[in-house]
Every structure is written in C-alpha cells, then in structure tokens.
C-alpha cells in the first residue's frame, strides 16, 4: 500500500474553451470536475494502475466531502483530518484551439494548530503500514515551511521510503531531513536553484538537490520528457508525442511512479520509463490525473531512455 499525504487538498473545475480572450465574456464548451490536490492526484493515478493506496491530509467543507467521495469511488481509502474553511476549488482553463493551459488556485483551508498535530499523528500512524509515503503539494496559508520537514520526520519514523513533491522553502525543508526521492517540475526546481536555461543546468541543480538529501531526483520537463538523477548516475527520457487534452496531473503521475518504483524495487531506468509513459497517458484524458492502464501499457514500449555521461 502507498500512503499519500496532501496538506492542502483541492478539487479542479476544468473548463474547456476554444481560446481565452481577456477582458471579454468567454463561453466554456465543456466542464469536468476532478481531483486537484497533488497527493490525492497521486492516489487516483495509483488506483488507475491497480495499486492500493490510502489518502490522508487536511480536508474541509462540502468540497472536502466531494473529494472524499471521489477517492472512495476510485477504490482508494480516504482518511482525512477535518478542519476549518473549505477544501479549495481551483479553476483550470484548457484552450482547445491554442493548447493553452492556465490554472487559477483558490484560497481554501483555514486550519488551527490542532489540525497540524493531528495530521502529523495521522501520517505517523498510516506510514507504519505503507510501503512508501508520498508528501505532496503546498501547505495551507500561514503554515511555515518547516512543517514539511516535520511531516517528513513523522513519515520516516516507520523506516519506510518517503517521496516529496513540493516547491521552494517547503522542498528545501523536506530534503534537509533526508528523503528517498523528490519530483520537482522545472519551475519547482528553479524555486530552489534559480533560473535554469539548459539541460546541463537542470542536471546540475538536480545533482545538488540529490547531494542535499534526496537520494533520487526526478525532474518533469513537460513536453521535453524527464530527467532522473541518483547517486550512481543520470538518465534522460524525451517526451512522447501524444494528443494533449489536459496536462493537469501529468507530474503527479510521475510522482506516483516514483513511489511505485520504490515499493517494487525498480531500477532508475524502469522507474523513468513508467513515469514518462504514465504522464503521457494522463495528458490524453479530460480529467486531472485521470489515467487508463491500457494507454500506459501501449506507451511503455515507446519510451526511449539515454544515460548521460
């Protein structure tokens, strides 16, 4: 079983429109409501791959109940810490004519001090029965970044691998505690390393993050594929050419594969192969983090991996 922890849960309202025209009334042609919080996205991807998963984190309000029902319907086990405020409802705009993708993140949870204490306890309790724990997404507004490190400590108490998908100070706080793997995208990597203008610079930044405490660093690069750095080398896989419908959740698919690879003892190349295939499968669907196993199986044979000198 893989445990996911989402400190700041959310739902996505995905609106499809031909092209966004600023300062004018825009008419959506389709709307899909789907998961939005990173860790919960990972749980949905894992269920799409047939894996057992428990999803915890903070949740609130009617949106939280809908999120919980969505996870349960997919076959995941939700066990959230309920708090004040409302689980976020983000808006994702997909421009079908231009390929544009815009996410507008809303304010949400308003947890008190007891909520963090409970979340830390939930994380520690569930991680004892998990093969891997995933900590993913942002912290609620007002929480210091150091709390990410404290959640890592709670998960590591079970002596099981911990995977982190975070940004900025939260990512730094998590890595400083020592984790099995992290999965930043380019923007998230730049949030701790500064601007990165080449693949060589991305590799150097990933290597630095690895040296600071992340055993594996998997950098998602959108249409350019992904780069994986470990203590024994670096590998790159170009992106697959697929019809892009909704790219939201593709990076969370890579995070799911990191966790799955650690749980199953995969090599770096096998983990990277699955990460690229799963993320490519996700972007062809309409919902965030939606994946079809048949698509993954087909795309696995198309992934090309090269070891970097």
mmCIF file of C-alpha atoms in Angstrom:
data_model
loop_
_atom_site.group_PDB
_atom_site.id
_atom_site.type_symbol
_atom_site.label_atom_id
_atom_site.label_comp_id
_atom_site.label_asym_id
_atom_site.label_seq_id
_atom_site.Cartn_x
_atom_site.Cartn_y
_atom_site.Cartn_z
ATOM 1 C CA UNK A 1 0.000 0.000 0.000
ATOM 2 C CA UNK A 2 1.175 3.551 -0.779
ATOM 3 C CA UNK A 3 0.173 6.396 1.547
ATOM 4 C CA UNK A 4 -0.340 9.908 0.179
ATOM 5 C CA UNK A 5 -0.398 12.999 2.388
ATOM 6 C CA UNK A 6 -1.908 16.211 0.986
ATOM 7 C CA UNK A 7 -1.618 19.107 3.452
ATOM 8 C CA UNK A 8 -3.667 21.456 1.234
ATOM 9 C CA UNK A 9 -6.326 19.457 -0.606
ATOM 10 C CA UNK A 10 -8.244 20.716 -3.624
ATOM 11 C CA UNK A 11 -10.597 19.980 -6.457
ATOM 12 C CA UNK A 12 -10.220 21.136 -10.066
ATOM 13 C CA UNK A 13 -13.020 22.577 -12.154
ATOM 14 C CA UNK A 14 -11.669 22.072 -15.679
ATOM 15 C CA UNK A 15 -13.220 24.354 -18.290
ATOM 16 C CA UNK A 16 -12.660 23.731 -21.999
ATOM 17 C CA UNK A 17 -12.975 26.734 -24.336
ATOM 18 C CA UNK A 18 -11.642 27.454 -27.840
ATOM 19 C CA UNK A 19 -9.346 30.330 -26.818
ATOM 20 C CA UNK A 20 -9.236 32.622 -23.803
ATOM 21 C CA UNK A 21 -9.997 36.247 -24.644
ATOM 22 C CA UNK A 22 -9.016 38.621 -21.854
ATOM 23 C CA UNK A 23 -11.456 41.281 -20.667
ATOM 24 C CA UNK A 24 -14.321 39.619 -22.529
ATOM 25 C CA UNK A 25 -17.035 37.104 -21.750
ATOM 26 C CA UNK A 26 -15.758 33.594 -22.550
ATOM 27 C CA UNK A 27 -18.061 30.624 -23.094
ATOM 28 C CA UNK A 28 -16.856 27.204 -21.974
ATOM 29 C CA UNK A 29 -17.943 24.313 -24.184
ATOM 30 C CA UNK A 30 -17.387 21.622 -21.544
ATOM 31 C CA UNK A 31 -16.728 21.341 -17.799
ATOM 32 C CA UNK A 32 -15.169 18.453 -15.876
ATOM 33 C CA UNK A 33 -14.785 18.332 -12.099
ATOM 34 C CA UNK A 34 -11.817 16.303 -10.912
ATOM 35 C CA UNK A 35 -9.187 15.999 -8.189
ATOM 36 C CA UNK A 36 -6.833 18.918 -7.621
ATOM 37 C CA UNK A 37 -4.515 18.309 -4.654
ATOM 38 C CA UNK A 38 -1.182 16.720 -5.604
ATOM 39 C CA UNK A 39 -1.171 13.844 -3.124
ATOM 40 C CA UNK A 40 -4.781 12.939 -3.837
ATOM 41 C CA UNK A 41 -3.942 13.056 -7.555
ATOM 42 C CA UNK A 42 -1.198 10.517 -6.868
ATOM 43 C CA UNK A 43 -3.703 8.240 -5.143
ATOM 44 C CA UNK A 44 -6.060 8.445 -8.132
ATOM 45 C CA UNK A 45 -3.224 7.581 -10.531
ATOM 46 C CA UNK A 46 -2.207 4.637 -8.360
ATOM 47 C CA UNK A 47 -5.771 3.348 -8.405
ATOM 48 C CA UNK A 48 -5.813 3.699 -12.190
ATOM 49 C CA UNK A 49 -2.751 1.438 -12.231
ATOM 50 C CA UNK A 50 -4.441 -1.069 -9.934
ATOM 51 C CA UNK A 51 -2.455 -0.228 -6.784
ATOM 52 C CA UNK A 52 -3.725 0.026 -3.207
ATOM 53 C CA UNK A 53 -3.500 3.474 -1.650
ATOM 54 C CA UNK A 54 -4.597 5.437 1.412
ATOM 55 C CA UNK A 55 -5.092 9.200 1.056
ATOM 56 C CA UNK A 56 -4.802 11.460 4.079
ATOM 57 C CA UNK A 57 -4.297 15.188 4.568
ATOM 58 C CA UNK A 58 -6.448 18.121 5.599
ATOM 59 C CA UNK A 59 -9.985 18.495 4.268
ATOM 60 C CA UNK A 60 -12.909 20.805 4.936
ATOM 61 C CA UNK A 61 -16.442 21.640 3.889
ATOM 62 C CA UNK A 62 -18.597 20.390 1.070
ATOM 63 C CA UNK A 63 -15.688 20.336 -1.375
ATOM 64 C CA UNK A 64 -13.848 18.074 1.041
ATOM 65 C CA UNK A 65 -16.771 15.666 1.149
ATOM 66 C CA UNK A 66 -16.943 15.567 -2.638
ATOM 67 C CA UNK A 67 -13.197 14.937 -2.798
ATOM 68 C CA UNK A 68 -13.513 12.124 -0.271
ATOM 69 C CA UNK A 69 -16.341 10.537 -2.277
ATOM 70 C CA UNK A 70 -14.303 10.790 -5.473
ATOM 71 C CA UNK A 71 -11.397 8.909 -3.898
ATOM 72 C CA UNK A 72 -13.661 6.271 -2.405
ATOM 73 C CA UNK A 73 -15.384 5.759 -5.756
ATOM 74 C CA UNK A 74 -11.978 5.136 -7.358
ATOM 75 C CA UNK A 75 -11.185 2.455 -4.769
ATOM 76 C CA UNK A 76 -8.784 4.488 -2.610
ATOM 77 C CA UNK A 77 -9.109 4.609 1.188
ATOM 78 C CA UNK A 78 -9.604 8.237 2.326
ATOM 79 C CA UNK A 79 -8.862 9.135 5.958
ATOM 80 C CA UNK A 80 -8.608 12.908 6.300
ATOM 81 C CA UNK A 81 -8.122 15.294 9.187
ATOM 82 C CA UNK A 82 -11.157 17.576 9.051
ATOM 83 C CA UNK A 83 -10.621 21.240 9.777
ATOM 84 C CA UNK A 84 -11.993 24.734 9.226
ATOM 85 C CA UNK A 85 -12.521 26.578 5.939
ATOM 86 C CA UNK A 86 -13.167 24.787 2.669
ATOM 87 C CA UNK A 87 -11.120 22.458 0.503
ATOM 88 C CA UNK A 88 -10.008 24.590 -2.465
ATOM 89 C CA UNK A 89 -11.803 24.613 -5.784
ATOM 90 C CA UNK A 90 -9.213 25.518 -8.428
ATOM 91 C CA UNK A 91 -10.109 26.517 -11.977
ATOM 92 C CA UNK A 92 -8.217 25.004 -14.916
ATOM 93 C CA UNK A 93 -8.704 26.647 -18.317
ATOM 94 C CA UNK A 94 -7.933 24.479 -21.341
ATOM 95 C CA UNK A 95 -7.810 26.325 -24.693
ATOM 96 C CA UNK A 96 -8.649 23.717 -27.315
ATOM 97 C CA UNK A 97 -7.547 25.830 -30.298
ATOM 98 C CA UNK A 98 -4.245 27.087 -28.924
ATOM 99 C CA UNK A 99 -3.237 24.358 -26.476
ATOM 100 C CA UNK A 100 -3.109 26.894 -23.656
ATOM 101 C CA UNK A 101 -3.339 25.619 -20.082
ATOM 102 C CA UNK A 102 -3.994 28.025 -17.188
ATOM 103 C CA UNK A 103 -4.587 27.064 -13.550
ATOM 104 C CA UNK A 104 -6.094 29.533 -11.074
ATOM 105 C CA UNK A 105 -5.552 28.366 -7.492
ATOM 106 C CA UNK A 106 -8.131 29.451 -4.928
ATOM 107 C CA UNK A 107 -7.766 30.100 -1.217
ATOM 108 C CA UNK A 108 -9.091 27.321 0.946
ATOM 109 C CA UNK A 109 -8.328 25.658 4.250
ATOM 110 C CA UNK A 110 -8.117 27.630 7.483
ATOM 111 C CA UNK A 111 -6.695 25.021 9.889
ATOM 112 C CA UNK A 112 -5.937 25.642 13.544
ATOM 113 C CA UNK A 113 -2.927 24.401 15.485
ATOM 114 C CA UNK A 114 -4.648 21.152 16.430
ATOM 115 C CA UNK A 115 -5.001 20.268 12.731
ATOM 116 C CA UNK A 116 -1.244 20.072 12.231
ATOM 117 C CA UNK A 117 -0.787 17.969 15.347
ATOM 118 C CA UNK A 118 -3.465 15.594 14.090
ATOM 119 C CA UNK A 119 -2.042 15.458 10.556
ATOM 120 C CA UNK A 120 1.392 14.619 11.904
ATOM 121 C CA UNK A 121 -0.138 11.844 14.009
ATOM 122 C CA UNK A 122 -2.191 10.532 11.045
ATOM 123 C CA UNK A 123 0.955 10.479 8.909
ATOM 124 C CA UNK A 124 2.953 8.601 11.526
ATOM 125 C CA UNK A 125 0.176 6.054 12.117
ATOM 126 C CA UNK A 126 -0.576 5.253 8.472
ATOM 127 C CA UNK A 127 3.083 5.209 7.381
ATOM 128 C CA UNK A 128 3.722 2.176 9.579
ATOM 129 C CA UNK A 129 1.528 0.057 7.264
ATOM 130 C CA UNK A 130 2.609 1.695 3.991
ATOM 131 C CA UNK A 131 5.380 0.559 1.664
ATOM 132 C CA UNK A 132 6.055 4.183 0.684
ATOM 133 C CA UNK A 133 4.717 7.557 1.863
ATOM 134 C CA UNK A 134 4.189 10.455 -0.559
ATOM 135 C CA UNK A 135 4.041 14.038 0.747
ATOM 136 C CA UNK A 136 2.824 16.337 -1.996
ATOM 137 C CA UNK A 137 1.557 19.818 -2.703
ATOM 138 C CA UNK A 138 1.561 23.130 -0.903
ATOM 139 C CA UNK A 139 0.987 23.878 2.774
ATOM 140 C CA UNK A 140 -2.119 25.739 3.957
ATOM 141 C CA UNK A 141 -1.706 29.507 4.050
ATOM 142 C CA UNK A 142 0.111 30.654 7.160
ATOM 143 C CA UNK A 143 1.930 27.402 7.860
ATOM 144 C CA UNK A 144 5.746 27.756 7.982
ATOM 145 C CA UNK A 145 7.777 25.693 5.518
ATOM 146 C CA UNK A 146 9.463 23.841 8.377
ATOM 147 C CA UNK A 147 6.239 21.893 8.885
ATOM 148 C CA UNK A 148 7.016 19.992 5.695
ATOM 149 C CA UNK A 149 10.163 18.783 7.376
ATOM 150 C CA UNK A 150 8.185 17.748 10.449
ATOM 151 C CA UNK A 151 5.804 15.721 8.284
ATOM 152 C CA UNK A 152 8.806 14.031 6.661
ATOM 153 C CA UNK A 153 10.064 13.123 10.137
ATOM 154 C CA UNK A 154 6.657 11.648 11.005
ATOM 155 C CA UNK A 155 6.647 9.526 7.857
ATOM 156 C CA UNK A 156 10.266 8.431 8.298
ATOM 157 C CA UNK A 157 9.566 7.177 11.821
ATOM 158 C CA UNK A 158 8.306 3.961 10.205
ATOM 159 C CA UNK A 159 11.670 3.487 8.446
ATOM 160 C CA UNK A 160 9.971 3.405 5.031
ATOM 161 C CA UNK A 161 10.837 5.439 1.886
ATOM 162 C CA UNK A 162 9.410 8.972 1.638
ATOM 163 C CA UNK A 163 8.731 10.751 -1.678
ATOM 164 C CA UNK A 164 8.182 14.527 -1.790
ATOM 165 C CA UNK A 165 6.643 16.779 -4.444
ATOM 166 C CA UNK A 166 6.867 20.361 -3.208
ATOM 167 C CA UNK A 167 8.439 23.715 -4.061
ATOM 168 C CA UNK A 168 10.523 26.488 -2.582
ATOM 169 C CA UNK A 169 11.214 26.541 1.136
ATOM 170 C CA UNK A 170 8.945 23.531 1.717
ATOM 171 C CA UNK A 171 11.013 21.450 -0.707
ATOM 172 C CA UNK A 172 14.241 22.581 0.945
ATOM 173 C CA UNK A 173 12.885 21.755 4.406
ATOM 174 C CA UNK A 174 11.868 18.270 3.268
ATOM 175 C CA UNK A 175 15.178 17.495 1.548
ATOM 176 C CA UNK A 176 17.150 18.619 4.593
ATOM 177 C CA UNK A 177 15.509 15.781 6.559
ATOM 178 C CA UNK A 178 16.674 13.189 4.003
ATOM 179 C CA UNK A 179 14.142 11.569 1.662
ATOM 180 C CA UNK A 180 14.160 8.694 -0.800
ATOM 181 C CA UNK A 181 13.089 10.834 -3.767
ATOM 182 C CA UNK A 182 11.709 14.191 -4.874
ATOM 183 C CA UNK A 183 9.805 15.081 -8.046
ATOM 184 C CA UNK A 184 10.066 18.787 -8.895
ATOM 185 C CA UNK A 185 8.977 20.198 -12.230
ATOM 186 C CA UNK A 186 11.224 22.812 -13.843
ATOM 187 C CA UNK A 187 9.542 25.722 -12.064
ATOM 188 C CA UNK A 188 9.761 23.969 -8.700
ATOM 189 C CA UNK A 189 13.421 23.149 -9.237
ATOM 190 C CA UNK A 190 14.098 26.779 -10.156
ATOM 191 C CA UNK A 191 12.363 27.829 -6.924
ATOM 192 C CA UNK A 192 15.346 26.403 -5.022
ATOM 193 C CA UNK A 193 18.099 26.709 -7.651
ATOM 194 C CA UNK A 194 17.364 29.888 -9.625
ATOM 195 C CA UNK A 195 16.866 30.137 -13.423
ATOM 196 C CA UNK A 196 17.921 27.055 -15.394
ATOM 197 C CA UNK A 197 18.457 27.654 -19.081
ATOM 198 C CA UNK A 198 19.767 24.313 -20.323
ATOM 199 C CA UNK A 199 19.555 20.591 -19.709
ATOM 200 C CA UNK A 200 23.065 20.722 -18.259
ATOM 201 C CA UNK A 201 21.944 23.363 -15.750
ATOM 202 C CA UNK A 202 18.877 21.290 -14.840
ATOM 203 C CA UNK A 203 21.072 18.248 -14.259
ATOM 204 C CA UNK A 204 23.469 20.252 -12.095
ATOM 205 C CA UNK A 205 20.598 21.608 -9.987
ATOM 206 C CA UNK A 206 19.113 18.130 -9.612
ATOM 207 C CA UNK A 207 22.518 16.762 -8.597
ATOM 208 C CA UNK A 208 22.840 19.491 -5.993
ATOM 209 C CA UNK A 209 19.392 18.631 -4.600
ATOM 210 C CA UNK A 210 20.415 14.978 -4.509
ATOM 211 C CA UNK A 211 23.558 15.873 -2.584
ATOM 212 C CA UNK A 212 21.483 17.858 -0.056
ATOM 213 C CA UNK A 213 19.433 14.841 0.965
ATOM 214 C CA UNK A 214 17.239 13.427 -1.820
ATOM 215 C CA UNK A 215 18.511 10.030 -2.942
ATOM 216 C CA UNK A 216 16.702 10.276 -6.295
ATOM 217 C CA UNK A 217 15.612 13.477 -8.066
ATOM 218 C CA UNK A 218 13.119 13.139 -10.920
ATOM 219 C CA UNK A 219 12.594 16.399 -12.810
ATOM 220 C CA UNK A 220 9.495 16.584 -15.003
ATOM 221 C CA UNK A 221 10.085 18.738 -18.080
ATOM 222 C CA UNK A 222 6.661 18.810 -19.737
ATOM 223 C CA UNK A 223 6.758 18.007 -23.426
ATOM 224 C CA UNK A 224 10.556 17.606 -23.142
ATOM 225 C CA UNK A 225 10.165 14.486 -21.006
ATOM 226 C CA UNK A 226 12.058 13.947 -17.748
ATOM 227 C CA UNK A 227 15.480 13.704 -16.137
ATOM 228 C CA UNK A 228 16.330 11.336 -13.279
ATOM 229 C CA UNK A 229 19.434 11.769 -11.127
ATOM 230 C CA UNK A 230 20.545 9.288 -8.472
ATOM 231 C CA UNK A 231 23.736 8.648 -6.530
ATOM 232 C CA UNK A 232 25.018 6.440 -9.350
ATOM 233 C CA UNK A 233 24.190 8.466 -12.469
ATOM 234 C CA UNK A 234 21.722 10.448 -14.561
ATOM 235 C CA UNK A 235 19.210 9.408 -17.226
ATOM 236 C CA UNK A 236 17.005 11.341 -19.606
ATOM 237 C CA UNK A 237 13.847 10.321 -21.477
ATOM 238 C CA UNK A 238 12.384 12.587 -24.191
ATOM 239 C CA UNK A 239 8.666 13.283 -24.057
ATOM 240 C CA UNK A 240 6.278 11.129 -26.077
ATOM 241 C CA UNK A 241 4.229 12.635 -28.896
ATOM 242 C CA UNK A 242 0.577 12.219 -27.897
ATOM 243 C CA UNK A 243 -2.603 14.278 -28.417
ATOM 244 C CA UNK A 244 -2.692 16.655 -25.434
ATOM 245 C CA UNK A 245 -6.165 17.206 -23.986
ATOM 246 C CA UNK A 246 -5.458 18.242 -20.377
ATOM 247 C CA UNK A 247 -1.892 18.289 -18.988
ATOM 248 C CA UNK A 248 -3.006 18.804 -15.371
ATOM 249 C CA UNK A 249 -1.875 15.938 -13.183
ATOM 250 C CA UNK A 250 0.857 14.652 -15.507
ATOM 251 C CA UNK A 251 3.570 15.489 -12.982
ATOM 252 C CA UNK A 252 1.571 13.775 -10.250
ATOM 253 C CA UNK A 253 1.627 10.666 -12.420
ATOM 254 C CA UNK A 254 5.428 10.806 -12.328
ATOM 255 C CA UNK A 255 5.339 11.129 -8.549
ATOM 256 C CA UNK A 256 3.094 8.057 -8.385
ATOM 257 C CA UNK A 257 5.653 6.119 -10.443
ATOM 258 C CA UNK A 258 8.489 7.183 -8.149
ATOM 259 C CA UNK A 259 6.557 5.766 -5.197
ATOM 260 C CA UNK A 260 5.608 2.631 -7.104
ATOM 261 C CA UNK A 261 9.201 2.105 -8.227
ATOM 262 C CA UNK A 262 10.486 2.366 -4.664
ATOM 263 C CA UNK A 263 7.794 -0.018 -3.430
ATOM 264 C CA UNK A 264 8.681 -2.595 -6.092
ATOM 265 C CA UNK A 265 12.435 -2.149 -6.159
ATOM 266 C CA UNK A 266 12.601 -0.857 -9.735
ATOM 267 C CA UNK A 267 15.827 0.457 -11.221
ATOM 268 C CA UNK A 268 16.221 4.083 -12.218
ATOM 269 C CA UNK A 269 15.568 3.276 -15.892
ATOM 270 C CA UNK A 270 12.419 1.271 -15.185
ATOM 271 C CA UNK A 271 11.085 3.996 -12.897
ATOM 272 C CA UNK A 272 11.795 6.655 -15.518
ATOM 273 C CA UNK A 273 10.148 4.559 -18.240
ATOM 274 C CA UNK A 274 6.951 4.241 -16.223
ATOM 275 C CA UNK A 275 6.992 7.910 -15.218
ATOM 276 C CA UNK A 276 7.135 9.130 -18.821
ATOM 277 C CA UNK A 277 4.545 6.631 -20.060
ATOM 278 C CA UNK A 278 2.078 7.384 -17.261
ATOM 279 C CA UNK A 279 2.421 11.155 -17.595
ATOM 280 C CA UNK A 280 1.891 10.899 -21.364
ATOM 281 C CA UNK A 281 -1.208 8.763 -20.814
ATOM 282 C CA UNK A 282 -2.632 11.312 -18.364
ATOM 283 C CA UNK A 283 -2.417 14.288 -20.736
ATOM 284 C CA UNK A 284 -4.635 12.498 -23.270
ATOM 285 C CA UNK A 285 -7.598 12.429 -20.832
ATOM 286 C CA UNK A 286 -10.035 15.189 -19.911
ATOM 287 C CA UNK A 287 -9.837 14.956 -16.124
ATOM 288 C CA UNK A 288 -6.920 15.916 -13.891
ATOM 289 C CA UNK A 289 -4.769 12.856 -13.044
ATOM 290 C CA UNK A 290 -7.061 10.547 -14.988
ATOM 291 C CA UNK A 291 -5.229 7.532 -16.427
ATOM 292 C CA UNK A 292 -6.170 4.406 -18.364
ATOM 293 C CA UNK A 293 -3.962 1.372 -17.807
ATOM 294 C CA UNK A 294 -4.315 0.249 -21.437
ATOM 295 C CA UNK A 295 -2.814 3.567 -22.584
ATOM 296 C CA UNK A 296 0.107 3.152 -20.186
ATOM 297 C CA UNK A 297 0.855 -0.383 -21.382
ATOM 298 C CA UNK A 298 0.932 0.813 -25.000
ATOM 299 C CA UNK A 299 3.122 3.843 -24.286
ATOM 300 C CA UNK A 300 5.672 1.930 -22.195
ATOM 301 C CA UNK A 301 7.073 0.389 -25.366
ATOM 302 C CA UNK A 302 7.635 3.842 -26.903
ATOM 303 C CA UNK A 303 9.774 5.391 -24.155
ATOM 304 C CA UNK A 304 13.426 5.901 -25.084
ATOM 305 C CA UNK A 305 15.987 6.357 -22.319
ATOM 306 C CA UNK A 306 19.587 7.514 -22.542
ATOM 307 C CA UNK A 307 22.203 7.522 -19.815
ATOM 308 C CA UNK A 308 24.022 10.837 -19.567
ATOM 309 C CA UNK A 309 27.803 10.916 -19.271
#
